[in-house]
Each structure stands twice: as structure tokens, then as C-alpha cells.
Short mmCIF file of C-alpha atoms in Angstrom, two decimals:
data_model
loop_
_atom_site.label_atom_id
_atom_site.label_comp_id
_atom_site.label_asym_id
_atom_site.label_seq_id
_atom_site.Cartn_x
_atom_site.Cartn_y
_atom_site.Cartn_z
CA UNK A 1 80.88 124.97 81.85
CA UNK A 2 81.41 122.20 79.47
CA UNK A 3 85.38 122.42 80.43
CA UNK A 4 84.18 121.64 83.82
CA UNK A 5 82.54 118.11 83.28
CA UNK A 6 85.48 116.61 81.73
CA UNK A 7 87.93 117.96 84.08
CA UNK A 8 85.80 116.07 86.38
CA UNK A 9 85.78 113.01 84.45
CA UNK A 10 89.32 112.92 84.56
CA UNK A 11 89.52 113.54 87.94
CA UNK A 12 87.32 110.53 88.91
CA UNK A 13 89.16 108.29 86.39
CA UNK A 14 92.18 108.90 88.29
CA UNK A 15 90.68 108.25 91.72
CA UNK A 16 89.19 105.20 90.49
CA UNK A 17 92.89 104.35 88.98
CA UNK A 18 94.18 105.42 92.47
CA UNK A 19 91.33 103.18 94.37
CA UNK A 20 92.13 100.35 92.11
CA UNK A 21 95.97 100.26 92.97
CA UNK A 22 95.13 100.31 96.60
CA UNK A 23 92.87 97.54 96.15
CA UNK A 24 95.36 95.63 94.28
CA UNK A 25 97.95 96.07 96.95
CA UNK A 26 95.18 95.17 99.24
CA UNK A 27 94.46 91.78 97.64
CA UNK A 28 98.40 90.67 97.68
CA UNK A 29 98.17 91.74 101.70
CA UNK A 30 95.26 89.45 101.94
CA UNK A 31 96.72 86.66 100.44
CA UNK A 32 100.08 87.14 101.97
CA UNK A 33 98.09 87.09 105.25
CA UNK A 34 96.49 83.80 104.03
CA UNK A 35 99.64 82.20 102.45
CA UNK A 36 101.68 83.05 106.49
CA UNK A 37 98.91 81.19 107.82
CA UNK A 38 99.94 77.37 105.82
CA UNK A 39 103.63 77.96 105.46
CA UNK A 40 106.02 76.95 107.40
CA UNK A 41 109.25 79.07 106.12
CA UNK A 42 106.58 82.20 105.88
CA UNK A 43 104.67 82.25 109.59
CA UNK A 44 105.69 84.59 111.51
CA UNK A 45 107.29 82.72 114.57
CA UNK A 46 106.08 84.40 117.55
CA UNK A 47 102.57 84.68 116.23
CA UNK A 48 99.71 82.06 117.39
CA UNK A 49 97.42 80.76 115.03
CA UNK A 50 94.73 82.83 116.41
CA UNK A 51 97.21 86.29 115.58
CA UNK A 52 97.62 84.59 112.30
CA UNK A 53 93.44 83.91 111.02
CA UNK A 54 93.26 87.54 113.35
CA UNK A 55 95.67 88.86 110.85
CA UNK A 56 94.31 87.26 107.52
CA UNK A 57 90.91 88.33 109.19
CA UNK A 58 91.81 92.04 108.78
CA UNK A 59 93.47 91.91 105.80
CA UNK A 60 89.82 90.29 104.49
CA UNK A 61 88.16 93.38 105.75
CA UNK A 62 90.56 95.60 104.51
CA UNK A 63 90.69 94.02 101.14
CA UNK A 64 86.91 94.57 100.86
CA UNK A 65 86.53 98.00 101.85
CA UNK A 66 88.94 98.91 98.89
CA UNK A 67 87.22 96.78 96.45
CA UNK A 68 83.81 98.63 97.16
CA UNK A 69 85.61 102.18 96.88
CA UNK A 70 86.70 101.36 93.63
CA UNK A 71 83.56 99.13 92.56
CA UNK A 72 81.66 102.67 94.10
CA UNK A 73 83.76 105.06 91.86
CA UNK A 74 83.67 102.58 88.33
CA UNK A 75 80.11 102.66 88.79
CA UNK A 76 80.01 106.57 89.38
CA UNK A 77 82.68 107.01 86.35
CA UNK A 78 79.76 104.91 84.29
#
């Protein structure tokens, strides 16, 4: 049995690694959302600005979500 506590250490470690990543790529979406929305060259041309804060709005949420599913397995990993 004490195999079995480790093996589950390491096995949340990597999910929280794995949660982490996606967070990280959720961040960059965020703030490519937010950087389309005040450039010129970047915005998507046949979006309004409503698609556009609609769009960074999502990516918010998104980016959230992530960051509590890894905040939720850093503080289970201790």
C-alpha cells in the first residue's frame, strides 16, 4: 500500500502539469482575443465589435475555468 500513494502523487503532479499547460495556452487565447479586439492588422475583418468583446468574453471564461482546475489540483497535490 505505500507503493500506491506515490503512484498517486505522481499521477496528480502530472495532471496538475497537464492542467497548467492548458491554462497557459488558455491565457495566450485570452489575450490574443483581447489584442484582435485594438489592432487593426489583427481583427478579424468580417467580425463586429460585439463578435470581437463576444469572443474575448469567452476566451475570459475559458481562461478561468482552467486556472481553477489547476489552482483545484496544486492545492490537492499540497
Amino acid at each position: 500500500m505505500a507503493q500506491g500513494r506515490p503512484q498517486s502523487n505522481e499521477s496528480l503532479a502530472i495532471r496538475a502539469i497537464a492542467a497548467h499547460h492548458s491554462y497557459l495556452n488558455a491565457l495566450v487565447a485570452w489575450e490574443h482575443a483581447l489584442h484582435a479586439m485594438e489592432c487593426d492588422l489583427c481583427r478579424p475583418r468580417d467580425a463586429s465589435a460585439d463578435d470581437l468583446v463576444e469572443i474575448a468574453d469567452q476566451a475570459e471564461a475559458e481562461k478561468e475555468r482552467r486556472r481553477v482546475a489547476f489552482r483545484n489540483l496544486t492545492a490537492e497535490l499540497g
